[in-house]
Every structure is written in structure tokens, then in C-alpha cells.
Short mmCIF file of C-alpha atoms and ligand atoms in Angstrom, two decimals:
data_model
loop_
_atom_site.label_atom_id
_atom_site.label_comp_id
_atom_site.label_asym_id
_atom_site.label_seq_id
_atom_site.Cartn_x
_atom_site.Cartn_y
_atom_site.Cartn_z
CA MET A 1 0.10 -0.10 0.17
CA LYS A 2 2.48 2.40 1.08
CA LYS A 3 4.21 2.03 -2.02
CA LEU A 4 1.22 2.65 -4.22
CA ILE A 5 0.80 6.29 -2.29
CA ILE A 6 4.88 6.72 -2.86
CA LEU A 7 3.96 5.83 -7.14
CA VAL A 8 0.83 7.85 -7.30
CA TYR A 9 2.98 10.28 -5.74
CA LEU A 10 5.90 10.41 -7.86
CA SER A 11 3.96 10.52 -10.79
CA ALA A 12 2.00 13.50 -9.51
CA CYS A 13 4.68 14.94 -9.53
CA ILE A 14 6.11 14.40 -12.59
CA GLY A 15 2.88 15.25 -14.34
CA PHE A 16 2.72 18.18 -12.40
CA ALA A 17 6.34 19.10 -13.69
CA GLN A 18 5.06 18.01 -17.14
CA ASN A 19 2.61 20.59 -16.77
CA ALA A 20 4.76 23.19 -15.59
CA ASP A 21 6.65 22.39 -18.71
CA GLU A 22 4.12 22.87 -21.16
CA LYS A 23 2.72 26.02 -19.44
CA GLN A 24 6.66 27.95 -19.68
CA LEU A 25 6.67 26.74 -22.93
CA LYS A 26 3.61 27.88 -24.34
CA SER A 27 4.55 31.17 -23.00
CA VAL A 28 7.73 32.11 -24.38
CA TYR A 29 6.02 30.77 -27.65
CA SER A 30 3.01 32.83 -27.32
CA THR A 31 5.82 36.02 -25.97
CA SER A 32 7.83 35.51 -28.69
CA LEU A 33 5.50 36.11 -31.34
CA THR A 34 2.98 38.39 -30.15
CA ASN A 35 5.06 40.59 -28.47
CA GLY A 36 8.87 40.03 -29.49
CA GLN A 37 11.97 42.03 -29.69
CA SER A 38 14.27 40.09 -32.44
CA TYR A 39 13.19 41.02 -35.72
CA ALA A 40 13.12 44.93 -34.93
CA TRP A 41 16.83 43.94 -33.69
CA LEU A 42 17.98 42.76 -36.97
CA ASP A 43 15.62 45.05 -38.85
CA HIS A 44 18.84 47.85 -36.84
CA LEU A 45 21.45 45.52 -37.00
CA SER A 46 20.65 44.81 -41.13
CA ASN A 47 19.27 48.71 -42.29
CA GLU A 48 20.76 50.66 -40.39
CA ILE A 49 24.49 49.00 -39.69
CA GLY A 50 24.55 46.25 -42.82
CA GLY A 51 27.79 43.92 -43.45
CA ARG A 52 30.18 43.61 -40.67
CA LEU A 53 33.23 41.89 -41.22
CA SER A 54 35.88 41.95 -38.51
CA GLY A 55 38.00 45.30 -38.20
CA SER A 56 35.09 46.78 -39.86
CA SER A 57 33.72 50.27 -38.77
CA ASN A 58 30.25 48.60 -38.59
CA ALA A 59 31.48 45.60 -36.46
CA ALA A 60 32.29 47.94 -34.21
CA LYS A 61 28.55 49.89 -34.41
CA ALA A 62 27.31 46.82 -34.05
CA VAL A 63 29.39 45.91 -30.96
CA GLN A 64 28.17 49.40 -29.53
CA TYR A 65 24.52 48.93 -30.79
CA THR A 66 24.07 44.84 -29.08
CA LYS A 67 25.58 45.98 -26.40
CA ALA A 68 23.82 49.18 -25.41
CA GLU A 69 20.15 46.86 -25.61
CA LEU A 70 21.83 44.26 -23.54
CA GLU A 71 21.87 47.27 -21.26
CA LYS A 72 18.15 47.65 -21.63
CA LEU A 73 17.30 44.51 -20.45
CA GLY A 74 17.85 44.92 -17.21
CA LEU A 75 20.36 41.93 -17.00
CA ASP A 76 22.66 41.80 -13.69
CA LYS A 77 25.94 42.43 -15.60
CA VAL A 78 26.64 43.26 -19.65
CA TRP A 79 30.58 43.72 -20.98
CA LEU A 80 32.58 44.22 -23.76
CA GLN A 81 35.28 40.78 -24.06
CA GLU A 82 38.44 42.55 -25.97
CA VAL A 83 39.38 40.70 -28.58
CA MET A 84 42.42 40.66 -31.55
CA VAL A 85 40.93 40.83 -35.25
CA PRO A 86 41.95 39.95 -38.10
CA LYS A 87 41.16 42.89 -41.11
CA TRP A 88 40.90 42.62 -44.60
CA GLU A 89 38.65 44.59 -47.20
CA ARG A 90 37.50 43.53 -50.70
CA GLY A 91 37.58 47.38 -51.64
CA ASP A 92 36.58 48.52 -55.40
CA ALA A 93 34.04 45.88 -56.86
CA GLU A 94 36.22 43.02 -58.84
CA GLU A 95 35.53 42.40 -62.68
CA GLY A 96 35.63 38.91 -64.29
CA TYR A 97 34.91 37.97 -68.16
CA ILE A 98 35.47 35.24 -70.17
CA LEU A 99 37.20 35.96 -72.71
CA THR A 100 35.68 34.50 -77.06
CA ASN A 101 36.16 34.84 -80.18
CA SER A 102 33.67 37.30 -80.54
CA GLY A 103 34.80 39.58 -77.40
CA LYS A 104 33.96 39.13 -73.81
CA ILE A 105 31.22 37.44 -71.85
CA GLU A 106 31.17 39.48 -68.33
CA VAL A 107 30.59 37.64 -65.91
CA PRO A 108 29.74 38.47 -61.98
CA ILE A 109 32.32 37.48 -60.00
CA CYS A 110 34.11 38.69 -55.65
CA ALA A 111 37.30 37.68 -54.11
CA LEU A 112 36.93 35.04 -51.31
CA GLY A 113 37.77 36.52 -47.63
CA GLY A 114 41.49 37.02 -47.04
CA SER A 115 42.40 36.66 -50.66
CA VAL A 116 45.41 39.21 -52.22
CA ALA A 117 44.41 41.19 -54.93
CA THR A 118 45.20 40.54 -59.00
CA LYS A 119 48.49 42.89 -60.04
CA SER A 120 47.08 46.03 -61.14
CA GLY A 121 45.91 45.71 -65.04
CA GLY A 122 44.29 41.94 -63.52
CA VAL A 123 45.31 37.92 -64.60
CA GLU A 124 44.48 36.44 -67.64
CA ALA A 125 45.49 33.27 -68.94
CA GLU A 126 44.21 29.83 -70.26
CA ILE A 127 41.28 28.84 -67.54
CA ILE A 128 41.26 25.00 -66.96
CA GLU A 129 38.43 23.51 -65.07
CA VAL A 130 38.42 20.77 -62.99
CA LYS A 131 35.80 18.86 -60.32
CA GLY A 132 38.20 19.37 -56.64
CA ILE A 133 41.85 18.89 -55.22
CA ASP A 134 42.63 15.91 -56.13
CA ASP A 135 42.16 16.04 -59.80
CA LEU A 136 45.07 18.94 -59.68
CA LYS A 137 47.46 15.28 -59.15
CA ASN A 138 46.29 14.50 -62.36
CA LEU A 139 46.71 17.01 -64.87
CA GLY A 140 50.13 17.94 -63.65
CA LYS A 141 52.45 20.85 -63.86
CA ASP A 142 52.29 20.64 -67.04
CA LYS A 143 48.85 20.88 -67.99
CA ILE A 144 48.03 24.20 -64.81
CA GLN A 145 51.26 25.54 -64.61
CA GLY A 146 51.17 29.57 -66.09
CA LYS A 147 46.96 28.82 -66.00
CA ILE A 148 43.68 29.90 -63.94
CA VAL A 149 42.25 26.79 -62.52
CA PHE A 150 38.67 26.61 -62.04
CA TYR A 151 37.18 24.31 -59.58
CA ASN A 152 33.89 23.75 -60.63
CA ARG A 153 32.54 21.39 -58.12
CA PRO A 154 28.61 21.76 -57.64
CA MET A 155 26.99 20.72 -54.18
CA GLN A 156 25.53 17.37 -53.84
CA ALA A 157 21.21 18.16 -54.74
CA ASP A 158 19.76 14.51 -53.81
CA LEU A 159 20.91 15.58 -50.13
CA ILE A 160 18.86 16.49 -47.60
CA SER A 161 21.22 18.59 -45.71
CA THR A 162 22.09 21.33 -47.23
CA PHE A 163 25.31 21.73 -44.90
CA GLU A 164 26.29 18.30 -45.48
CA ALA A 165 26.18 19.29 -49.58
CA TYR A 166 28.45 22.43 -48.44
CA GLY A 167 30.98 20.44 -46.44
CA GLY A 168 31.82 18.66 -49.79
CA CYS A 169 32.57 21.41 -51.83
CA VAL A 170 34.20 23.56 -49.82
CA ASP A 171 37.70 22.46 -49.74
CA GLN A 172 37.74 23.77 -52.87
CA ARG A 173 37.44 27.45 -51.51
CA TYR A 174 39.33 26.87 -49.06
CA ALA A 175 42.11 25.47 -50.32
CA GLY A 176 41.75 25.26 -53.71
CA ALA A 177 44.56 28.50 -54.29
CA LYS A 178 46.90 27.43 -51.60
CA GLU A 179 46.79 23.78 -53.40
CA ALA A 180 46.67 24.77 -57.32
CA LEU A 181 49.91 27.04 -56.67
CA LYS A 182 52.04 24.46 -56.33
CA TYR A 183 51.41 23.30 -59.43
CA GLY A 184 51.84 26.76 -60.80
CA ALA A 185 48.18 28.19 -60.96
CA VAL A 186 48.35 32.11 -62.09
CA GLY A 187 44.65 32.31 -60.45
CA VAL A 188 41.75 30.79 -59.08
CA VAL A 189 37.97 31.21 -59.57
CA VAL A 190 36.11 29.13 -57.26
CA ARG A 191 31.96 28.02 -58.68
CA SER A 192 30.08 29.87 -55.53
CA MET A 193 28.48 27.40 -52.44
CA ASN A 194 25.15 27.13 -54.01
CA LEU A 195 22.83 25.02 -54.64
CA ARG A 196 20.69 27.05 -57.26
CA LEU A 197 21.41 28.94 -60.61
CA ASP A 198 21.48 32.49 -60.03
CA ASP A 199 24.03 35.44 -60.90
CA TYR A 200 25.34 35.70 -56.98
CA PRO A 201 28.68 35.31 -55.83
CA HIS A 202 29.14 33.81 -53.05
CA THR A 203 32.18 35.11 -51.04
CA GLY A 204 33.69 32.61 -48.09
CA SER A 205 37.24 32.21 -46.58
CA MET A 206 40.00 30.81 -48.09
CA GLY A 207 43.93 30.65 -46.43
CA TYR A 208 47.33 30.73 -47.90
CA GLU A 209 48.70 28.96 -44.49
CA ASP A 210 52.28 29.42 -44.24
CA VAL A 211 52.75 30.21 -48.07
CA ALA A 212 54.90 33.49 -48.14
CA VAL A 213 52.86 36.78 -49.10
CA ALA A 214 54.30 37.14 -52.43
CA ASP A 215 53.48 33.12 -54.17
CA ARG A 216 50.37 33.94 -52.78
CA ILE A 217 47.33 34.28 -56.18
CA PRO A 218 44.06 35.80 -56.02
CA ALA A 219 40.90 33.72 -55.10
CA ALA A 220 37.40 34.07 -57.01
CA ALA A 221 34.33 32.97 -56.19
CA ILE A 222 31.86 32.82 -59.37
CA SER A 223 27.72 32.84 -59.70
CA THR A 224 26.20 29.33 -60.88
CA ASN A 225 25.11 30.85 -63.95
CA GLY A 226 28.55 32.32 -64.86
CA ALA A 227 30.05 28.55 -64.01
CA GLU A 228 28.04 27.04 -65.70
CA LEU A 229 28.76 29.41 -69.38
CA LEU A 230 32.53 29.33 -68.54
CA SER A 231 31.90 25.16 -68.29
CA LYS A 232 29.79 25.30 -71.82
CA GLN A 233 32.28 27.42 -72.92
CA LEU A 234 35.68 25.26 -72.10
CA GLN A 235 33.77 22.90 -74.08
CA LYS A 236 33.71 24.36 -76.84
CA ASN A 237 37.32 26.22 -76.80
CA PRO A 238 39.31 24.04 -74.27
CA LYS A 239 41.96 27.10 -74.94
CA THR A 240 39.21 29.94 -73.58
CA LYS A 241 40.94 32.55 -72.03
CA PHE A 242 39.15 34.27 -68.44
CA GLY A 243 40.33 37.30 -67.03
CA PHE A 244 39.83 38.74 -63.66
CA SER A 245 40.37 42.21 -60.78
CA MET A 246 39.95 42.45 -57.73
CA PHE A 247 41.36 45.09 -55.00
CA CYS A 248 41.34 43.54 -51.77
CA LYS A 249 43.32 44.39 -49.40
CA GLN A 250 45.05 43.11 -46.03
CA TYR A 251 45.88 44.80 -42.84
CA ALA A 252 47.66 44.80 -39.16
CA ASP A 253 45.11 42.77 -36.59
CA VAL A 254 42.37 45.11 -35.40
CA LYS A 255 40.95 45.38 -32.24
CA SER A 256 37.43 44.79 -31.34
CA HIS A 257 34.81 42.21 -29.14
CA ASN A 258 32.91 39.75 -28.09
CA VAL A 259 29.57 41.34 -26.51
CA ILE A 260 28.56 39.57 -22.90
CA GLY A 261 25.62 39.42 -20.65
CA GLU A 262 23.79 37.05 -18.21
CA ILE A 263 21.24 36.94 -15.34
CA THR A 264 22.53 35.80 -13.17
CA GLY A 265 21.68 31.92 -10.70
CA SER A 266 19.54 32.35 -7.86
CA GLU A 267 20.67 28.56 -6.91
CA PHE A 268 23.94 27.90 -8.70
CA PRO A 269 25.35 31.10 -10.05
CA ASN A 270 28.27 29.42 -11.11
CA GLU A 271 26.40 26.86 -13.31
CA ILE A 272 27.47 28.99 -16.81
CA ILE A 273 24.82 28.20 -19.88
CA ILE A 274 25.77 30.32 -22.63
CA VAL A 275 23.72 30.69 -26.06
CA GLY A 276 24.99 32.54 -28.81
CA GLY A 277 25.54 33.39 -32.88
CA HIS A 278 27.81 35.57 -34.23
CA LEU A 279 28.27 39.21 -34.71
CA ASP A 280 30.06 39.49 -37.85
CA SER A 281 28.90 39.00 -40.84
CA TRP A 282 30.48 39.39 -44.95
CA ASP A 283 30.26 42.12 -46.64
CA LEU A 284 28.64 41.61 -49.05
CA GLY A 285 24.89 42.01 -47.71
CA ASP A 286 23.91 42.55 -44.36
CA GLY A 287 24.18 39.61 -42.75
CA SER A 288 20.66 38.74 -42.06
CA HIS A 289 20.38 35.23 -41.73
CA ASP A 290 23.94 35.12 -40.95
CA ASP A 291 24.48 35.14 -38.34
CA GLY A 292 22.00 38.20 -37.52
CA ALA A 293 19.23 36.04 -36.55
CA GLY A 294 21.53 33.96 -34.62
CA VAL A 295 22.93 37.28 -32.98
CA VAL A 296 18.78 38.25 -32.22
CA GLN A 297 17.72 35.31 -31.33
CA SER A 298 20.18 34.49 -28.43
CA MET A 299 19.48 37.95 -27.05
CA GLU A 300 15.65 37.44 -27.27
CA VAL A 301 16.10 34.09 -25.16
CA LEU A 302 17.01 36.10 -22.21
CA ARG A 303 14.87 39.16 -23.09
CA LEU A 304 11.86 36.17 -22.96
CA MET A 305 13.13 34.85 -19.66
CA LYS A 306 12.99 38.13 -18.41
CA GLN A 307 9.23 38.38 -20.33
CA THR A 308 7.99 35.96 -18.64
CA GLY A 309 8.64 35.93 -14.83
CA TYR A 310 10.86 32.82 -14.89
CA LYS A 311 13.98 33.48 -13.10
CA PRO A 312 16.87 31.02 -13.55
CA LYS A 313 18.48 28.58 -11.43
CA ARG A 314 21.59 28.63 -12.62
CA THR A 315 23.35 31.80 -14.69
CA ILE A 316 22.15 32.19 -17.99
CA ARG A 317 25.06 33.96 -20.82
CA VAL A 318 24.30 35.37 -24.45
CA VAL A 319 27.81 35.76 -26.16
CA LEU A 320 27.72 37.67 -29.06
CA PHE A 321 30.97 36.49 -30.65
CA MET A 322 33.21 38.31 -32.98
CA ASN A 323 34.77 36.79 -36.03
CA GLU A 324 33.81 33.51 -36.68
CA GLU A 325 33.52 34.20 -40.27
CA ASN A 326 37.04 35.01 -40.96
CA GLY A 327 39.26 33.88 -37.50
CA LEU A 328 36.86 32.29 -35.27
CA ARG A 329 39.36 34.75 -32.79
CA GLY A 330 35.90 35.85 -30.77
CA GLY A 331 34.96 31.68 -29.84
CA ARG A 332 38.64 31.00 -29.46
CA LYS A 333 39.03 34.01 -27.10
CA TYR A 334 35.77 32.89 -24.61
CA ALA A 335 37.01 29.38 -24.06
CA GLU A 336 40.07 30.93 -23.09
CA VAL A 337 39.24 33.03 -21.12
CA ALA A 338 36.63 30.72 -19.23
CA LYS A 339 39.14 27.96 -18.71
CA LYS A 340 41.32 30.67 -17.04
CA LYS A 341 38.71 31.94 -15.08
CA GLY A 342 37.49 28.19 -13.62
CA GLU A 343 34.32 28.27 -15.23
CA LYS A 344 32.04 26.02 -14.94
CA HIS A 345 30.33 25.62 -19.18
CA ILE A 346 27.53 23.20 -18.67
CA PHE A 347 26.00 23.62 -21.52
CA ALA A 348 25.43 26.08 -24.42
CA LEU A 349 24.20 26.59 -27.72
CA GLU A 350 24.23 28.08 -31.28
CA SER A 351 22.55 29.59 -33.79
CA ASP A 352 24.43 30.04 -36.99
CA ALA A 353 22.35 28.26 -39.57
CA GLY A 354 20.03 30.17 -40.33
CA GLY A 355 16.36 32.71 -39.64
CA PHE A 356 14.73 29.59 -41.13
CA THR A 357 11.52 27.88 -39.93
CA PRO A 358 13.67 25.40 -36.78
CA ARG A 359 13.58 22.02 -36.99
CA GLY A 360 14.63 20.92 -33.73
CA PHE A 361 18.50 20.72 -32.55
CA SER A 362 21.68 18.43 -32.66
CA PHE A 363 23.54 17.78 -30.29
CA ASP A 364 27.24 16.63 -29.24
CA CYS A 365 27.01 15.19 -25.80
CA SER A 366 27.11 12.47 -24.12
CA PRO A 367 24.78 9.78 -24.46
CA GLU A 368 23.15 10.23 -21.24
CA ASN A 369 22.39 13.61 -21.85
CA PHE A 370 21.51 13.14 -25.35
CA ALA A 371 18.57 10.33 -23.62
CA GLN A 372 17.86 13.17 -21.65
CA VAL A 373 16.97 15.83 -24.13
CA GLU A 374 15.62 12.64 -26.01
CA SER A 375 12.96 13.08 -23.03
CA TRP A 376 11.77 16.15 -23.80
CA LYS A 377 11.20 16.02 -27.30
CA ALA A 378 7.07 15.58 -26.67
CA LEU A 379 7.41 18.37 -24.96
CA PHE A 380 7.68 20.78 -28.26
CA LYS A 381 5.93 18.25 -30.59
CA PRO A 382 3.13 21.39 -30.59
CA TYR A 383 5.59 23.62 -32.45
CA LEU A 384 6.39 20.53 -34.72
CA ILE A 385 9.80 20.94 -33.94
CA HIS A 386 10.84 17.32 -34.08
CA TYR A 387 14.98 17.21 -35.35
CA PHE A 388 17.11 15.92 -32.20
CA GLU A 389 20.23 14.31 -33.70
CA LYS A 390 23.16 13.27 -32.54
CA GLY A 391 25.90 15.94 -34.72
CA GLY A 392 28.14 19.06 -34.95
CA SER A 393 26.65 22.07 -32.71
CA GLY A 394 27.91 25.62 -33.45
CA ALA A 395 31.68 26.88 -35.12
CA ASP A 396 31.93 29.64 -32.26
CA ILE A 397 31.26 27.33 -29.30
CA GLY A 398 33.26 24.96 -30.33
CA PRO A 399 36.10 26.05 -28.33
CA LEU A 400 34.22 25.53 -24.79
CA LYS A 401 34.35 21.24 -25.42
CA ASP A 402 34.85 18.81 -22.68
CA ASP A 403 33.45 15.68 -21.98
CA GLN A 404 31.03 17.27 -19.38
CA ILE A 405 29.64 20.58 -21.38
CA VAL A 406 26.54 19.69 -23.70
CA LEU A 407 26.41 21.36 -26.74
CA ALA A 408 23.42 22.55 -29.17
CA GLY A 409 22.87 23.61 -32.50
CA LEU A 410 19.40 24.96 -33.47
CA ARG A 411 18.65 23.02 -36.41
CA PRO A 412 16.50 25.03 -39.04
CA ASP A 413 15.28 24.30 -41.96
CA SER A 414 17.75 24.30 -44.67
CA GLN A 415 16.52 24.05 -48.05
CA ARG A 416 17.19 28.02 -49.27
CA TYR A 417 20.06 28.73 -46.32
CA PHE A 418 22.55 28.17 -49.19
CA ASP A 419 20.51 30.38 -51.43
CA HIS A 420 21.96 34.10 -49.32
CA HIS A 421 24.89 32.54 -47.69
CA HIS A 422 27.39 35.14 -48.34
CA ALA A 423 26.23 36.80 -51.22
CA SER A 424 24.97 39.58 -51.74
CA ASN A 425 21.29 38.33 -51.01
CA ASP A 426 22.02 37.98 -47.52
CA THR A 427 19.51 40.88 -46.38
CA PHE A 428 16.80 41.66 -44.43
CA ASP A 429 14.00 40.74 -46.33
CA ALA A 430 14.97 37.40 -46.45
CA VAL A 431 14.36 36.45 -42.73
CA ASN A 432 10.54 35.82 -42.04
CA LYS A 433 9.40 37.18 -38.95
CA ARG A 434 7.71 34.52 -37.70
CA GLU A 435 10.14 32.18 -38.98
CA LEU A 436 12.75 34.08 -37.01
CA GLU A 437 10.86 34.60 -33.83
CA LEU A 438 10.11 30.88 -33.66
CA GLY A 439 13.78 29.68 -33.51
CA ALA A 440 13.96 32.43 -30.92
CA ALA A 441 11.01 31.08 -28.40
CA THR A 442 12.80 26.82 -29.61
CA MET A 443 15.63 27.95 -28.11
CA THR A 444 15.27 29.99 -25.33
CA SER A 445 12.79 26.92 -24.48
CA LEU A 446 15.47 24.16 -24.67
CA VAL A 447 17.28 26.87 -22.55
CA TYR A 448 14.72 26.78 -19.96
CA LEU A 449 14.68 23.24 -19.77
CA PHE A 450 18.35 23.07 -19.11
CA ASP A 451 18.41 25.12 -16.42
CA LYS A 452 15.53 23.98 -14.69
CA TYR A 453 16.61 20.06 -14.77
CA GLY A 454 20.88 20.28 -14.93
CA THR A 455 22.72 18.40 -17.51
CA VAL A 456 23.30 14.31 -16.16
CA LYS A 457 26.38 14.37 -14.99
CA GLU A 458 25.98 17.12 -12.65
CA LYS A 459 22.37 15.43 -11.17
CA LYS A 460 25.02 12.29 -9.88
CA ILE A 461 27.13 14.71 -7.78
CA LYS A 462 24.81 16.28 -6.56
CA GLY A 463 22.24 13.05 -5.96
ZN1 ZN B 1 27.65 32.07 -39.85
#
């Protein structure tokens, strides 16, 4: 009998907790959708400030703006964390053309981030198409010397995760130049990382590693339509020439900041949960999806907690990281300082996959913690959030990884993300208000659950 009473009591407790969680999630989603702030913040970040490449005056403006907005929320602490960042500028608009028997055909190109400029007057040379870095070895120096290498492996269209398709192609962009120069290439042109055929060239980071500055060759992205046209032209005439001019410049590192704010935990202030996105963006658009969306959603997590009257037990911190795109200095700095201070981070969540309809999260954690997360899945069902999988989290929070922490990334629908990624059409009008707000509410809900229940390891320690 006693056992039965205990059992009834326990299941009543669990039922009560579930009910409280359902209510809290409902309140979070309703507040985000009817009284949200994320879209207005994004409007300012995108339309009043614009593209925010590390080291630029816009990046500095974004630091000041988000700090001031966090201060308005009445958090317990808001501060800037100093970090040195690289500074690279595109300069004047690039020009690219295919040289045919009947004249020049202009094609849309842009410099890849970190590329050197072309010599004055530009580069004009025969161009040779490859499907990837491996092809260089087969062709050898004989066929490549003195030419421009054209990397034209498209993103794989039958992969449902477009991030997977991106991962399968991006080596051409990052390492294409440093590999091609070993064979005497004079430049590289890389097909844009975009599944759609259109006229937008997509930039993104590339690296020369330890190649001396004098030996570096310029690297450009070409729009997908441009790549198709160039490939057709090469089929007609393998001796086709390509020309391009770029005016970019690398400067010495400059001082910048991560922006941080927190609500101090009422019971376990030393246990830290962070939520974040990256404040810097590429310069071609205004960085609304990448990663203005993640920035404002992360700020909104703390605001929604306050708005719904939830007082966290643990410390909830928003971190707006600087320099994800071309250096990851902000993410590294944050982890370095946290380690030095001996701070204990139990959960980190990043939103850096666009402001599209949220589907769920991917988790980088122990099986025990993943089991706990799966037990929360039913709470998200009314919001059509169903994707809870093991996988990567976010670039900025990656440096915090240890065997204790749970890392997670918000996973929105990814089908349209690469239409905009790192291109001039990554703009405010491409973000849907409700989709953005649903993402913020979804993040807040997961942070709430981790705050309330902690991670599995901790619970064991506490008994
Ligand atoms: Zn990003």
C-alpha cells in the first residue's frame, strides 16, 4: 500500500512538472510571436548598420548597438570582452570575364575572403576546369602552369541537409588556391557554394597557410550561372581565356570585442549556460541570416525569460561572438578566458544556420545527456519541432568542448540557406518575422529545460 501511495505521489509530481514545462513553453512561444523583439533588433542590425566584417567600422557599431540593447534589458551584467581580429577589405568591385572569339562576356565574381588582389591591370590567362583538388595531381604541372584553375564541383543536390552538401564542396573554396599554386597556377576561380542557379557570387574564407605573401595567387568565387557558362565555353574551346581584377587588401590585426550579458543564477550561479551567435558577417549583404538572426535570437532568449517571469537557477549568458567568418578569434577567446577563470559551463547553444523555420537541434554530448534531451521531445511537438539528433553544434562554441558540457546547434530548415549564404542577397527581406521568432522561442525553451533540470552528470554528483 505504502509503495502504491509513493508511486501515485511520484507520478503526480512528474505530471505536475510536465504541466509546468508545457505552460512555460506555451508562454515563451506566445510571447515571442506576439511581443517579440528579435525582428526589430535584426532590422536595425541589417538596415541601419549593415554588413559587419571583422575589423570594420560596422562591426564596431554592431558591438556598441547590441551592448546598449542588452543594457536596456535589465540584465545583471553586460560587458565587452576584448579580442584581436584580422582585418581584410574587398576594395573596389571586382571584374571578371570570359574571353571568347567574339569578345568578352562579363560574369559575376567576387574575391574570396583573405585573398590577395590581382596585380594591377588584372590577371588574364587560359583557364582549366577541375572537379576538385584531387584533379590537380592527375593534371600535373605541365597542364596547370601559367593557367587559372576553375574549381567547378557543384553542391550535391540530392542531399537533404544542404549543410552536408556544403561540407562536401567547401574544400575547393578554402584550400583551392594554396593547392593550385603548387602546380604553378596564376589564380583560381571557384564555383559559388550555392545549390540554385543564379547570378550571385558567394564569398567565404580561404587560406594560404604558410605560403609566403609574394607567392600567393588571387582567388575569386563565380556565380553558379557564370560557372555553367564558363564550363560550356570550355567544352567548345578548351583554350578559352579568363580575366579578372580584384582590389582586396589585408591589414594588421585590430582590436574588437565579444559582447556578453547575463542573468545570474539564483541557486547555482557558478553553473553557466550560454546561448549565442556571431556578430560579424561577410561584407556583400547585411548578414541577416548569417548570423544576424542568431545574434538577435540569442539576445531574445534572455529577454523572453524576463518577459515570462522566469527566474533561472543557473547563470544564463548571451555571447555575441566576433570574427566567426574569417578567424574564429571570438570563440577561441571566450573559451580561453572561461578556462583561465575556471568557469563551469554546463550547456552551450548556438544559432548559426539561418533564421528559417526551426526544426530542432543537433547535440554534441554524452549518450546520457542525449537520452535526457530526448525525454523532452514531446514538449516541443505542438510547435512542430521534431529534429533531435546527435551531430555538430556551432563553430563559436566548439572551443568550449570537454567531456562534461552539452553543446547544441539550432537546426532550422536548410533548403534556402545557401541561396543567401555569404552573398549580396543575405539581406533583411530574406528573413521571415515569424520564422525568426519561432527560432528564438525554441532556443529559449531548451535553455529553460537545461536550467531547470541541469545536465545528467551534475545530477549524479548532486545525488
Ligand atoms: Zn555564420
